[in-house]
PDB file of C-alpha atoms in Angstrom:
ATOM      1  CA  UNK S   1      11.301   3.570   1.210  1.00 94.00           C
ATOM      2  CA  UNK S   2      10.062   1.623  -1.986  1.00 96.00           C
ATOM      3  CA  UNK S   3       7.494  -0.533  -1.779  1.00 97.00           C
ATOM      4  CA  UNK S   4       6.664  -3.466  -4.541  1.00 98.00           C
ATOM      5  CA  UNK S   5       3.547  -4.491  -4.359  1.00 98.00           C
ATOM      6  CA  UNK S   6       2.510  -7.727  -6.294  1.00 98.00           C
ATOM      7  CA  UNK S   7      -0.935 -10.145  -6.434  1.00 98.00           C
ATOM      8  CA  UNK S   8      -0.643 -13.774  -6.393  1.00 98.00           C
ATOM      9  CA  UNK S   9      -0.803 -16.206  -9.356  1.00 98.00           C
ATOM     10  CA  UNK S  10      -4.076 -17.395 -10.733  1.00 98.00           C
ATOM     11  CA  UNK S  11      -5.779 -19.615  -8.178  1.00 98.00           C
ATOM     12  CA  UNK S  12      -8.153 -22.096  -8.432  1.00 97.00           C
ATOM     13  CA  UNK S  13     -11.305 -19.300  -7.091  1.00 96.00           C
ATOM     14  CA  UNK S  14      -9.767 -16.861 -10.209  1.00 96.00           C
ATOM     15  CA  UNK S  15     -10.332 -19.762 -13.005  1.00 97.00           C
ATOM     16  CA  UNK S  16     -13.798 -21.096 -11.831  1.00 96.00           C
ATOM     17  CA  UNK S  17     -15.285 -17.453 -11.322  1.00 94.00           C
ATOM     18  CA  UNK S  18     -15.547 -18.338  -7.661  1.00 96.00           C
ATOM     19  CA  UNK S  19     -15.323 -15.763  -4.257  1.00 96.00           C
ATOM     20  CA  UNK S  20     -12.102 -16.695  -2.551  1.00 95.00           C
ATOM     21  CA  UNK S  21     -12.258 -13.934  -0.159  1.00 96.00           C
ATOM     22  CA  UNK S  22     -10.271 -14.721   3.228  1.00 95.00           C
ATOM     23  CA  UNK S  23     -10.264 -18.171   2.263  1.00 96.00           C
ATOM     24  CA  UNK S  24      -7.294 -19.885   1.441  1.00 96.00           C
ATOM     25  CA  UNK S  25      -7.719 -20.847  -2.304  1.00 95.00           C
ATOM     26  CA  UNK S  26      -4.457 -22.763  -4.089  1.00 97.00           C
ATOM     27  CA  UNK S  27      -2.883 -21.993  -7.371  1.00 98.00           C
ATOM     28  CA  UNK S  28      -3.532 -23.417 -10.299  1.00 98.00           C
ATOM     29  CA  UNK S  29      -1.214 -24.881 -12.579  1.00 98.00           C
ATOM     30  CA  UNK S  30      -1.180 -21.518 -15.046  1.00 98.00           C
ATOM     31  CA  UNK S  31      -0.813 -19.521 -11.667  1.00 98.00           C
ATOM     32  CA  UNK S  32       1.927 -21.704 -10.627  1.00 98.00           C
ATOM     33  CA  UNK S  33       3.730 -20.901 -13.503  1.00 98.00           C
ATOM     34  CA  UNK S  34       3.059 -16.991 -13.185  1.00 98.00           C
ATOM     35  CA  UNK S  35       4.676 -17.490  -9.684  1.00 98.00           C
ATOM     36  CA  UNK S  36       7.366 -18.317 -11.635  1.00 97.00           C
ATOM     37  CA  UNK S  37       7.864 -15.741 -13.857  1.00 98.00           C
ATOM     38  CA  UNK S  38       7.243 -12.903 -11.308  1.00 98.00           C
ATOM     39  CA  UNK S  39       9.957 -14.506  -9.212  1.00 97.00           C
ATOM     40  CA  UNK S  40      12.552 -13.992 -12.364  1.00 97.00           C
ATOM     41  CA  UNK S  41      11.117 -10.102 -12.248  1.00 97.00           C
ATOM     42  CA  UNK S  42      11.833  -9.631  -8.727  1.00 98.00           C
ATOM     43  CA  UNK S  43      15.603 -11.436  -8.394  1.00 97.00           C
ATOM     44  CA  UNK S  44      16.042  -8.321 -10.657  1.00 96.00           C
ATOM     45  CA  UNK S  45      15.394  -5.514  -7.573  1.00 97.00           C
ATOM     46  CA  UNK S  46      16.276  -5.103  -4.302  1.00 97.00           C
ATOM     47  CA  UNK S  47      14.356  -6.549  -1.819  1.00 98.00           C
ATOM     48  CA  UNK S  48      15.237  -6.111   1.978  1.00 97.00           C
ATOM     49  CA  UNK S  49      12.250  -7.728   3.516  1.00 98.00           C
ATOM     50  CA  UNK S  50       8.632  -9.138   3.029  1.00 98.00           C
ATOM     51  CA  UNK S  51       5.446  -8.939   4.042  1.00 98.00           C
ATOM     52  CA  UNK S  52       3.152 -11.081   2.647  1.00 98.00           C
ATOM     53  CA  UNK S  53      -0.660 -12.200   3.365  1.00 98.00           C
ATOM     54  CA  UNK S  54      -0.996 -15.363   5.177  1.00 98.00           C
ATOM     55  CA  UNK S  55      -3.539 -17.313   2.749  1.00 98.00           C
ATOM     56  CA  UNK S  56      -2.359 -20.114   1.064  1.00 98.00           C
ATOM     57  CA  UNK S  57      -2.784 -18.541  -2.594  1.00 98.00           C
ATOM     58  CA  UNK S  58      -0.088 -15.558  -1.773  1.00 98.00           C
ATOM     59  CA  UNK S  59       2.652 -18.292   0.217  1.00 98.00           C
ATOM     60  CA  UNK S  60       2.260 -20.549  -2.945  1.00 98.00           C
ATOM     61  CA  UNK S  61       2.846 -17.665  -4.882  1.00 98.00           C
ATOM     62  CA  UNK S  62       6.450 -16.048  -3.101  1.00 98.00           C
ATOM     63  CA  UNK S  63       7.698 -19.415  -1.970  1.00 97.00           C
ATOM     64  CA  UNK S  64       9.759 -19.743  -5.278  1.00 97.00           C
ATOM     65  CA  UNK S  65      11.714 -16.498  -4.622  1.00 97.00           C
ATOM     66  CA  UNK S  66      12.685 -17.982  -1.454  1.00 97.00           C
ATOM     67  CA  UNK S  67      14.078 -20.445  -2.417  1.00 95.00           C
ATOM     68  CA  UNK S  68      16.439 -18.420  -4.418  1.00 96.00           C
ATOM     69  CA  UNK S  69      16.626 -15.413  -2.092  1.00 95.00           C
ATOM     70  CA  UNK S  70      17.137 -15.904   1.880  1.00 93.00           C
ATOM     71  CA  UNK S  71      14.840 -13.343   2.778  1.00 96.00           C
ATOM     72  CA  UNK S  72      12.738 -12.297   6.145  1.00 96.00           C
ATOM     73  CA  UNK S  73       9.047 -13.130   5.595  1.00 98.00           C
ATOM     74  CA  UNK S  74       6.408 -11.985   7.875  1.00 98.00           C
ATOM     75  CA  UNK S  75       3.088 -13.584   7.051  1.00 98.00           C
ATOM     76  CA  UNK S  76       0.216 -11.339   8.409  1.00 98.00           C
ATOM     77  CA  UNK S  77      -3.780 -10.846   8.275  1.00 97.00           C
ATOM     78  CA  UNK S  78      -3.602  -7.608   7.467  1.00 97.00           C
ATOM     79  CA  UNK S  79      -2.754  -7.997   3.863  1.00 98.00           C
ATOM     80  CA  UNK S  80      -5.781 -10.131   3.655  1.00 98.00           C
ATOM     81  CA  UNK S  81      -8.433 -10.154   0.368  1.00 98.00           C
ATOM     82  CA  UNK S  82     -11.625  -8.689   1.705  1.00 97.00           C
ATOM     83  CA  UNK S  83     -13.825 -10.893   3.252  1.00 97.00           C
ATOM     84  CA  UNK S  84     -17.004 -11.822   1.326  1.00 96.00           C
ATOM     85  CA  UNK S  85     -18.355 -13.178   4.674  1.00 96.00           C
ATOM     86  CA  UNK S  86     -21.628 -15.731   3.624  1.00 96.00           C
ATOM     87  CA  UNK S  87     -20.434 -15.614   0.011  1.00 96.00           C
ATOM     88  CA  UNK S  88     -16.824 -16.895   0.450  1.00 96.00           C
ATOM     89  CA  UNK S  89     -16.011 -19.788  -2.061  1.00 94.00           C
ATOM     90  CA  UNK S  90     -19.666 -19.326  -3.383  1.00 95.00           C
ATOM     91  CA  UNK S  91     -19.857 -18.328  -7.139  1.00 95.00           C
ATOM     92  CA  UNK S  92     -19.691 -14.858  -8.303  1.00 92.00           C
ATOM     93  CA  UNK S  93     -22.945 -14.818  -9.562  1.00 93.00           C
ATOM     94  CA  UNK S  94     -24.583 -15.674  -6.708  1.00 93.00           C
ATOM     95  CA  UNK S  95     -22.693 -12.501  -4.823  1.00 90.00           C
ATOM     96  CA  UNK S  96     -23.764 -10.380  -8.016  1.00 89.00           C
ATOM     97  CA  UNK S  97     -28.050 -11.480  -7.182  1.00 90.00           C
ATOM     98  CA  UNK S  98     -27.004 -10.586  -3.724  1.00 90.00           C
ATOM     99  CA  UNK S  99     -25.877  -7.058  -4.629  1.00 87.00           C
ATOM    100  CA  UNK S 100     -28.340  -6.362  -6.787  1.00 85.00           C
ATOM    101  CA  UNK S 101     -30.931  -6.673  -4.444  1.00 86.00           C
ATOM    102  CA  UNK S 102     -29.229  -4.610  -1.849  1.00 82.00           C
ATOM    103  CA  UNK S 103     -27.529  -1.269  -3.660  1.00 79.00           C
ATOM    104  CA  UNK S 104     -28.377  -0.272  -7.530  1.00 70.00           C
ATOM    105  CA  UNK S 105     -24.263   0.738  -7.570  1.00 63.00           C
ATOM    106  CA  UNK S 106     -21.935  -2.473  -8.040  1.00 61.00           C
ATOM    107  CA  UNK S 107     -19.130  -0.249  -6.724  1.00 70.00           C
ATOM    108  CA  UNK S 108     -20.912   0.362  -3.408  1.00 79.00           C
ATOM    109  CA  UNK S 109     -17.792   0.878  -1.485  1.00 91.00           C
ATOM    110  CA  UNK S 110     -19.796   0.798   1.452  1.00 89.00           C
ATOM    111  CA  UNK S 111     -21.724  -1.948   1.698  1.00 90.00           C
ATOM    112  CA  UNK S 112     -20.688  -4.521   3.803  1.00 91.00           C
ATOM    113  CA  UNK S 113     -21.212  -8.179   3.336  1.00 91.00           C
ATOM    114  CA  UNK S 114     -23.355 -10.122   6.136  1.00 94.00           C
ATOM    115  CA  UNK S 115     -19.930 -11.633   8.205  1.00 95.00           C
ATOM    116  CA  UNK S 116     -17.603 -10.520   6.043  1.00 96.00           C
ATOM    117  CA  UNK S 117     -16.122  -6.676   4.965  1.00 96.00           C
ATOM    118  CA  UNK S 118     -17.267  -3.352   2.580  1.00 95.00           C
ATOM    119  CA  UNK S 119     -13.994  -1.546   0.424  1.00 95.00           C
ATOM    120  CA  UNK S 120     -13.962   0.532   3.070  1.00 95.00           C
ATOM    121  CA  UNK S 121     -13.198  -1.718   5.695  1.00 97.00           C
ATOM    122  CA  UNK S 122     -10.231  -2.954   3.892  1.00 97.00           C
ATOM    123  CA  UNK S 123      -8.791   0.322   3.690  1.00 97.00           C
ATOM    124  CA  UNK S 124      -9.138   0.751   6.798  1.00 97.00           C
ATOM    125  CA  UNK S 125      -7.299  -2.318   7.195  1.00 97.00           C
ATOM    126  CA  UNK S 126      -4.648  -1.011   4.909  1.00 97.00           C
ATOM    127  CA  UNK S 127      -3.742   2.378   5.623  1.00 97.00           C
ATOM    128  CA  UNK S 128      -3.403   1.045   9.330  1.00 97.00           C
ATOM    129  CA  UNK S 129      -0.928  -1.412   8.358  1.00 97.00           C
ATOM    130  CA  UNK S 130       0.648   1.006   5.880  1.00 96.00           C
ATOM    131  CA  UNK S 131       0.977   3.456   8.956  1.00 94.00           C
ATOM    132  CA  UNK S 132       2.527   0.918  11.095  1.00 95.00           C
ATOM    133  CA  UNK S 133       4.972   0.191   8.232  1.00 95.00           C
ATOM    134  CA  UNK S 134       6.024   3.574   7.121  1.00 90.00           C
ATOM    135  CA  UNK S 135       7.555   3.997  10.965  1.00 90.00           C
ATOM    136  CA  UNK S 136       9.863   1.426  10.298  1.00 91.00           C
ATOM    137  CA  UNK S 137      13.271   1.880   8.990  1.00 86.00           C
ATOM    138  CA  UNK S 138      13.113  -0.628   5.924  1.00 92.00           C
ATOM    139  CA  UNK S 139      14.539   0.711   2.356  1.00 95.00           C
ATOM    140  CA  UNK S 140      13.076  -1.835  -0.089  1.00 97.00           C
ATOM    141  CA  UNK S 141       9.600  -4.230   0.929  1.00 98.00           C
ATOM    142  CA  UNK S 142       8.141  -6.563  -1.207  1.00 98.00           C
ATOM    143  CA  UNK S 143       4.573  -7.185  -0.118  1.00 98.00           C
ATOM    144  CA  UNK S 144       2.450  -9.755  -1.361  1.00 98.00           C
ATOM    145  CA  UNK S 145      -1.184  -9.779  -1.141  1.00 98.00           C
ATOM    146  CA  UNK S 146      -4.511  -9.981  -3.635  1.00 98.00           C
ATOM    147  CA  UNK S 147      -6.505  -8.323  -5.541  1.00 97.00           C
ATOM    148  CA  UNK S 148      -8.785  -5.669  -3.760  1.00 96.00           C
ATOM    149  CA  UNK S 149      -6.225  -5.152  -1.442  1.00 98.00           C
ATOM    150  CA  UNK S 150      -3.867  -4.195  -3.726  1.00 97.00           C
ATOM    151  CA  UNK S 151      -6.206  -1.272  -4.829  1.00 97.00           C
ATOM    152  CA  UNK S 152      -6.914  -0.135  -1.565  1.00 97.00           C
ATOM    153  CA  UNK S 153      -3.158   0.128  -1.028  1.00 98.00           C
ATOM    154  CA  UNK S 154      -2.458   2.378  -3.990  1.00 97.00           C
ATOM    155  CA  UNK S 155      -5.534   4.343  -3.318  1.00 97.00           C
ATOM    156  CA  UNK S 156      -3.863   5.330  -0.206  1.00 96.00           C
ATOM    157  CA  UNK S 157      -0.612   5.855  -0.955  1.00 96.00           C
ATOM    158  CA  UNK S 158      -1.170   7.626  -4.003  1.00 96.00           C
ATOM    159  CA  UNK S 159      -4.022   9.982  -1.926  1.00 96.00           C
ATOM    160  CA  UNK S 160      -6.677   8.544  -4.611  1.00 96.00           C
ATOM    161  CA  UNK S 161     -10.589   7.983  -3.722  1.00 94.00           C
ATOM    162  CA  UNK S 162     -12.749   5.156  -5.006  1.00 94.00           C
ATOM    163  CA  UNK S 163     -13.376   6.089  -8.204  1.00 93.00           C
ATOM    164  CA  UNK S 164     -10.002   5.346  -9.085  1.00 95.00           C
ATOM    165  CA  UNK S 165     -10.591   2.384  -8.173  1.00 95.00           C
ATOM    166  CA  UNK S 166     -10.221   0.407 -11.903  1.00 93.00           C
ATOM    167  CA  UNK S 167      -7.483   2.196 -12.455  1.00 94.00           C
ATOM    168  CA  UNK S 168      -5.390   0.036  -9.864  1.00 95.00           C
ATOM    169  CA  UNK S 169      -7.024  -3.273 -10.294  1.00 93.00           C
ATOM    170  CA  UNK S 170      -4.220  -5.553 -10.819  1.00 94.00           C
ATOM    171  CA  UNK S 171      -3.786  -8.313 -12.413  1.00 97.00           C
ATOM    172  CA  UNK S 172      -2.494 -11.846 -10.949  1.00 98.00           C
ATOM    173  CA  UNK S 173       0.919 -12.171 -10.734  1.00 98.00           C
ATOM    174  CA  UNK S 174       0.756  -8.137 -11.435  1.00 98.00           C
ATOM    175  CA  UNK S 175       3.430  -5.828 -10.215  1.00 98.00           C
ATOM    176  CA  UNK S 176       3.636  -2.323  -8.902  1.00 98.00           C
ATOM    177  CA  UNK S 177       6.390  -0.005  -7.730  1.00 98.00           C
ATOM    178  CA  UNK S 178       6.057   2.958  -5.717  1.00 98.00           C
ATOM    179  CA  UNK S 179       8.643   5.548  -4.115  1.00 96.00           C
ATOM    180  CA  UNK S 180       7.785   6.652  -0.858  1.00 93.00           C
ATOM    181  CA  UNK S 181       8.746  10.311   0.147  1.00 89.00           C
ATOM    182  CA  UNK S 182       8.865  12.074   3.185  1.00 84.00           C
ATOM    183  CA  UNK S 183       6.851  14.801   2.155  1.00 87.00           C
ATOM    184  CA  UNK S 184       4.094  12.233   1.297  1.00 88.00           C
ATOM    185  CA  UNK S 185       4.014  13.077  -1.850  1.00 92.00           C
ATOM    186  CA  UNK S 186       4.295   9.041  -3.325  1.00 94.00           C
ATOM    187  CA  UNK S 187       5.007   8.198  -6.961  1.00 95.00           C
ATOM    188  CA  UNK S 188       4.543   5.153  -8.670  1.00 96.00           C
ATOM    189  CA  UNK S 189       7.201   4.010 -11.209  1.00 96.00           C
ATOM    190  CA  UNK S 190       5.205   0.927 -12.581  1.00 97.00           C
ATOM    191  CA  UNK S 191       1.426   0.479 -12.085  1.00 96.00           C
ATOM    192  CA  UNK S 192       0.311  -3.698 -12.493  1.00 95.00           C
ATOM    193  CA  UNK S 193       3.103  -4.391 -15.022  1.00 97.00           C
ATOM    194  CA  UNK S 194       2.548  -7.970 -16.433  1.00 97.00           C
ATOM    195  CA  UNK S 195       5.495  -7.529 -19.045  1.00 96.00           C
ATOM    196  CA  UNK S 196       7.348 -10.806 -17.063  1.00 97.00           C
ATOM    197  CA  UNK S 197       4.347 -12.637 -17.778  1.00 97.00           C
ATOM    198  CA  UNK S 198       4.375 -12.229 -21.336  1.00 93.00           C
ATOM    199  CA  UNK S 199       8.090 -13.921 -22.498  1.00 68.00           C
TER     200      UNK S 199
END
Protein backbone atom coordinates (compact mmCIF):
# COMPACT_ATOMS: atom_id res chain seq x y z
CA UNK A 1 0.00 0.00 0.00
CA UNK A 2 1.09 3.76 -0.47
CA UNK A 3 -0.37 6.19 1.32
CA UNK A 4 -0.29 10.19 0.35
CA UNK A 5 -0.92 12.11 2.94
CA UNK A 6 -1.64 15.91 2.35
CA UNK A 7 -2.97 19.10 4.75
CA UNK A 8 -5.48 21.42 3.50
CA UNK A 9 -4.96 24.91 1.99
CA UNK A 10 -4.56 27.94 4.17
CA UNK A 11 -7.83 28.65 5.94
CA UNK A 12 -9.18 31.50 7.32
CA UNK A 13 -8.07 30.14 11.38
CA UNK A 14 -4.23 29.69 9.62
CA UNK A 15 -4.12 33.57 8.41
CA UNK A 16 -5.67 35.25 11.56
CA UNK A 17 -3.47 33.10 14.07
CA UNK A 18 -6.74 31.63 15.28
CA UNK A 19 -7.49 27.75 16.91
CA UNK A 20 -9.57 26.00 14.31
CA UNK A 21 -9.43 22.76 16.01
CA UNK A 22 -12.57 20.43 15.12
CA UNK A 23 -14.21 23.35 13.85
CA UNK A 24 -14.95 23.74 10.42
CA UNK A 25 -12.84 26.81 9.30
CA UNK A 26 -13.04 27.79 5.24
CA UNK A 27 -10.21 28.55 2.94
CA UNK A 28 -9.00 31.54 2.17
CA UNK A 29 -8.47 32.91 -1.08
CA UNK A 30 -4.39 32.08 -1.01
CA UNK A 31 -5.52 28.55 0.33
CA UNK A 32 -7.94 28.25 -2.40
CA UNK A 33 -5.40 28.65 -4.76
CA UNK A 34 -2.93 26.08 -2.98
CA UNK A 35 -5.93 23.65 -3.41
CA UNK A 36 -5.23 24.23 -6.71
CA UNK A 37 -1.89 23.59 -7.19
CA UNK A 38 -1.79 20.40 -5.01
CA UNK A 39 -4.58 19.09 -7.20
CA UNK A 40 -2.08 19.51 -10.45
CA UNK A 41 0.56 17.41 -8.05
CA UNK A 42 -1.74 14.68 -7.40
CA UNK A 43 -3.44 14.11 -11.19
CA UNK A 44 0.31 13.15 -11.48
CA UNK A 45 0.00 9.68 -9.10
CA UNK A 46 -2.17 7.07 -8.70
CA UNK A 47 -4.85 7.39 -6.54
CA UNK A 48 -7.38 4.45 -5.96
CA UNK A 49 -9.42 5.91 -3.19
CA UNK A 50 -9.80 8.70 -0.48
CA UNK A 51 -10.21 9.32 2.79
CA UNK A 52 -10.50 12.58 3.81
CA UNK A 53 -11.55 14.54 7.18
CA UNK A 54 -15.00 15.76 7.22
CA UNK A 55 -14.39 19.61 8.17
CA UNK A 56 -15.14 22.02 5.78
CA UNK A 57 -11.37 23.31 5.38
CA UNK A 58 -10.11 19.65 4.04
CA UNK A 59 -13.59 19.15 1.48
CA UNK A 60 -12.79 22.74 0.16
CA UNK A 61 -9.45 21.68 -0.22
CA UNK A 62 -9.88 17.99 -2.44
CA UNK A 63 -13.07 19.07 -4.11
CA UNK A 64 -11.00 20.39 -7.16
CA UNK A 65 -9.39 16.96 -7.82
CA UNK A 66 -12.78 15.67 -8.05
CA UNK A 67 -13.83 17.32 -10.30
CA UNK A 68 -11.14 16.13 -12.54
CA UNK A 69 -10.81 12.62 -11.11
CA UNK A 70 -14.08 10.37 -10.39
CA UNK A 71 -12.86 9.07 -7.32
CA UNK A 72 -14.48 7.24 -4.02
CA UNK A 73 -14.41 9.71 -1.10
CA UNK A 74 -15.14 8.70 2.35
CA UNK A 75 -15.42 11.69 4.64
CA UNK A 76 -14.71 10.57 8.30
CA UNK A 77 -14.03 12.02 12.00
CA UNK A 78 -11.25 10.22 12.46
CA UNK A 79 -8.93 12.28 10.39
CA UNK A 80 -10.04 15.14 12.47
CA UNK A 81 -7.49 18.25 13.77
CA UNK A 82 -7.27 17.81 17.49
CA UNK A 83 -9.77 19.33 19.39
CA UNK A 84 -8.79 22.46 21.36
CA UNK A 85 -12.08 21.96 23.32
CA UNK A 86 -12.84 25.72 25.22
CA UNK A 87 -10.19 27.29 22.98
CA UNK A 88 -11.61 26.36 19.52
CA UNK A 89 -11.79 29.48 17.16
CA UNK A 90 -10.28 31.51 20.14
CA UNK A 91 -6.85 33.15 19.35
CA UNK A 92 -3.65 31.41 19.76
CA UNK A 93 -2.50 33.52 22.29
CA UNK A 94 -5.06 33.10 24.48
CA UNK A 95 -4.40 29.01 24.27
CA UNK A 96 -0.56 29.93 24.76
CA UNK A 97 -1.65 32.01 28.61
CA UNK A 98 -3.64 28.89 29.05
CA UNK A 99 -0.65 26.55 28.71
CA UNK A 100 1.55 28.41 30.41
CA UNK A 101 -0.21 28.33 33.44
CA UNK A 102 -0.81 24.65 33.32
CA UNK A 103 2.67 22.73 32.11
CA UNK A 104 6.23 24.72 31.86
CA UNK A 105 6.70 22.31 28.42
CA UNK A 106 4.71 23.78 25.28
CA UNK A 107 5.09 20.29 23.79
CA UNK A 108 3.19 18.66 26.67
CA UNK A 109 1.94 15.83 24.63
CA UNK A 110 -0.14 14.99 27.39
CA UNK A 111 -2.06 17.53 28.46
CA UNK A 112 -5.41 17.58 27.51
CA UNK A 113 -7.53 20.57 26.83
CA UNK A 114 -10.76 21.14 29.16
CA UNK A 115 -13.51 19.48 26.34
CA UNK A 116 -11.32 19.02 23.82
CA UNK A 117 -8.01 16.41 23.18
CA UNK A 118 -3.94 16.06 24.34
CA UNK A 119 -1.34 14.72 21.17
CA UNK A 120 -1.86 11.72 22.59
CA UNK A 121 -5.36 11.36 22.15
CA UNK A 122 -5.06 12.01 18.53
CA UNK A 123 -2.78 9.29 18.07
CA UNK A 124 -4.74 7.29 19.53
CA UNK A 125 -7.23 8.36 17.16
CA UNK A 126 -4.83 7.70 14.36
CA UNK A 127 -3.11 4.59 14.71
CA UNK A 128 -6.74 3.14 15.27
CA UNK A 129 -7.86 4.34 12.04
CA UNK A 130 -4.50 3.50 10.46
CA UNK A 131 -5.10 -0.14 11.85
CA UNK A 132 -8.49 -0.35 10.47
CA UNK A 133 -7.04 0.81 7.11
CA UNK A 134 -3.99 -1.28 6.72
CA UNK A 135 -6.61 -4.51 6.73
CA UNK A 136 -8.01 -3.35 3.72
CA UNK A 137 -6.96 -4.33 0.34
CA UNK A 138 -6.41 -0.73 -1.23
CA UNK A 139 -2.98 -0.12 -3.33
CA UNK A 140 -2.83 3.70 -3.52
CA UNK A 141 -4.99 6.20 -0.70
CA UNK A 142 -4.92 9.68 -0.73
CA UNK A 143 -5.92 10.98 2.68
CA UNK A 144 -6.63 14.37 3.48
CA UNK A 145 -6.58 15.80 6.83
CA UNK A 146 -4.69 18.85 8.95
CA UNK A 147 -2.04 19.70 10.57
CA UNK A 148 -1.40 17.81 13.95
CA UNK A 149 -2.90 14.98 12.55
CA UNK A 150 -0.73 14.69 9.92
CA UNK A 151 2.21 14.35 12.47
CA UNK A 152 0.64 11.93 14.50
CA UNK A 153 0.19 9.83 11.36
CA UNK A 154 3.84 9.77 10.37
CA UNK A 155 4.88 9.34 13.91
CA UNK A 156 3.17 6.10 13.70
CA UNK A 157 3.87 4.81 10.66
CA UNK A 158 7.34 5.66 10.64
CA UNK A 159 7.60 4.03 14.55
CA UNK A 160 8.75 7.74 15.66
CA UNK A 161 7.96 9.26 19.34
CA UNK A 162 7.11 12.87 20.08
CA UNK A 163 10.12 14.41 19.85
CA UNK A 164 10.05 14.00 16.30
CA UNK A 165 7.41 15.73 16.33
CA UNK A 166 8.77 19.14 14.21
CA UNK A 167 10.22 17.08 12.05
CA UNK A 168 6.73 16.12 10.43
CA UNK A 169 4.90 19.32 10.85
CA UNK A 170 3.56 19.99 7.52
CA UNK A 171 2.82 22.63 5.84
CA UNK A 172 -0.73 23.62 4.19
CA UNK A 173 -1.32 22.25 1.09
CA UNK A 174 1.95 20.00 2.11
CA UNK A 175 2.46 16.56 0.74
CA UNK A 176 3.86 13.30 1.95
CA UNK A 177 4.41 9.85 0.49
CA UNK A 178 4.97 6.78 2.27
CA UNK A 179 5.40 2.96 1.18
CA UNK A 180 3.82 0.63 3.34
CA UNK A 181 5.51 -2.87 3.81
CA UNK A 182 4.48 -5.93 5.19
CA UNK A 183 7.21 -6.31 7.41
CA UNK A 184 6.27 -2.88 8.91
CA UNK A 185 9.15 -1.54 8.17
CA UNK A 186 7.46 1.96 6.32
CA UNK A 187 9.51 4.40 4.24
CA UNK A 188 8.72 7.69 3.26
CA UNK A 189 9.63 8.85 -0.29
CA UNK A 190 8.66 12.62 0.21
CA UNK A 191 8.23 14.24 3.66
CA UNK A 192 5.76 17.80 3.38
CA UNK A 193 6.97 18.59 -0.17
CA UNK A 194 5.60 22.10 -1.11
CA UNK A 195 7.63 22.10 -4.52
CA UNK A 196 3.84 22.36 -6.43
CA UNK A 197 3.30 25.31 -4.47
CA UNK A 198 6.18 27.14 -5.56
CA UNK A 199 5.65 27.41 -9.76
Amino acid sequence: MRLLIARHGQSVGNATKMIQGNTHGRLTKKGRKQAEKLVQRLLKEKIDIIYCSDLRRCKQTIKPFLKLRKISVVYTKELRERSFGIFNNKSRKEFLQWLKKHTNNKKNFSIRIPKGESFKDVRKRTEKFLNKLLKKNHLNVLLVTHGMTNVAIMLYLLKKNEKYYNKYKIANAGLSIVHLKKNGEHRARLINSIKHLIN
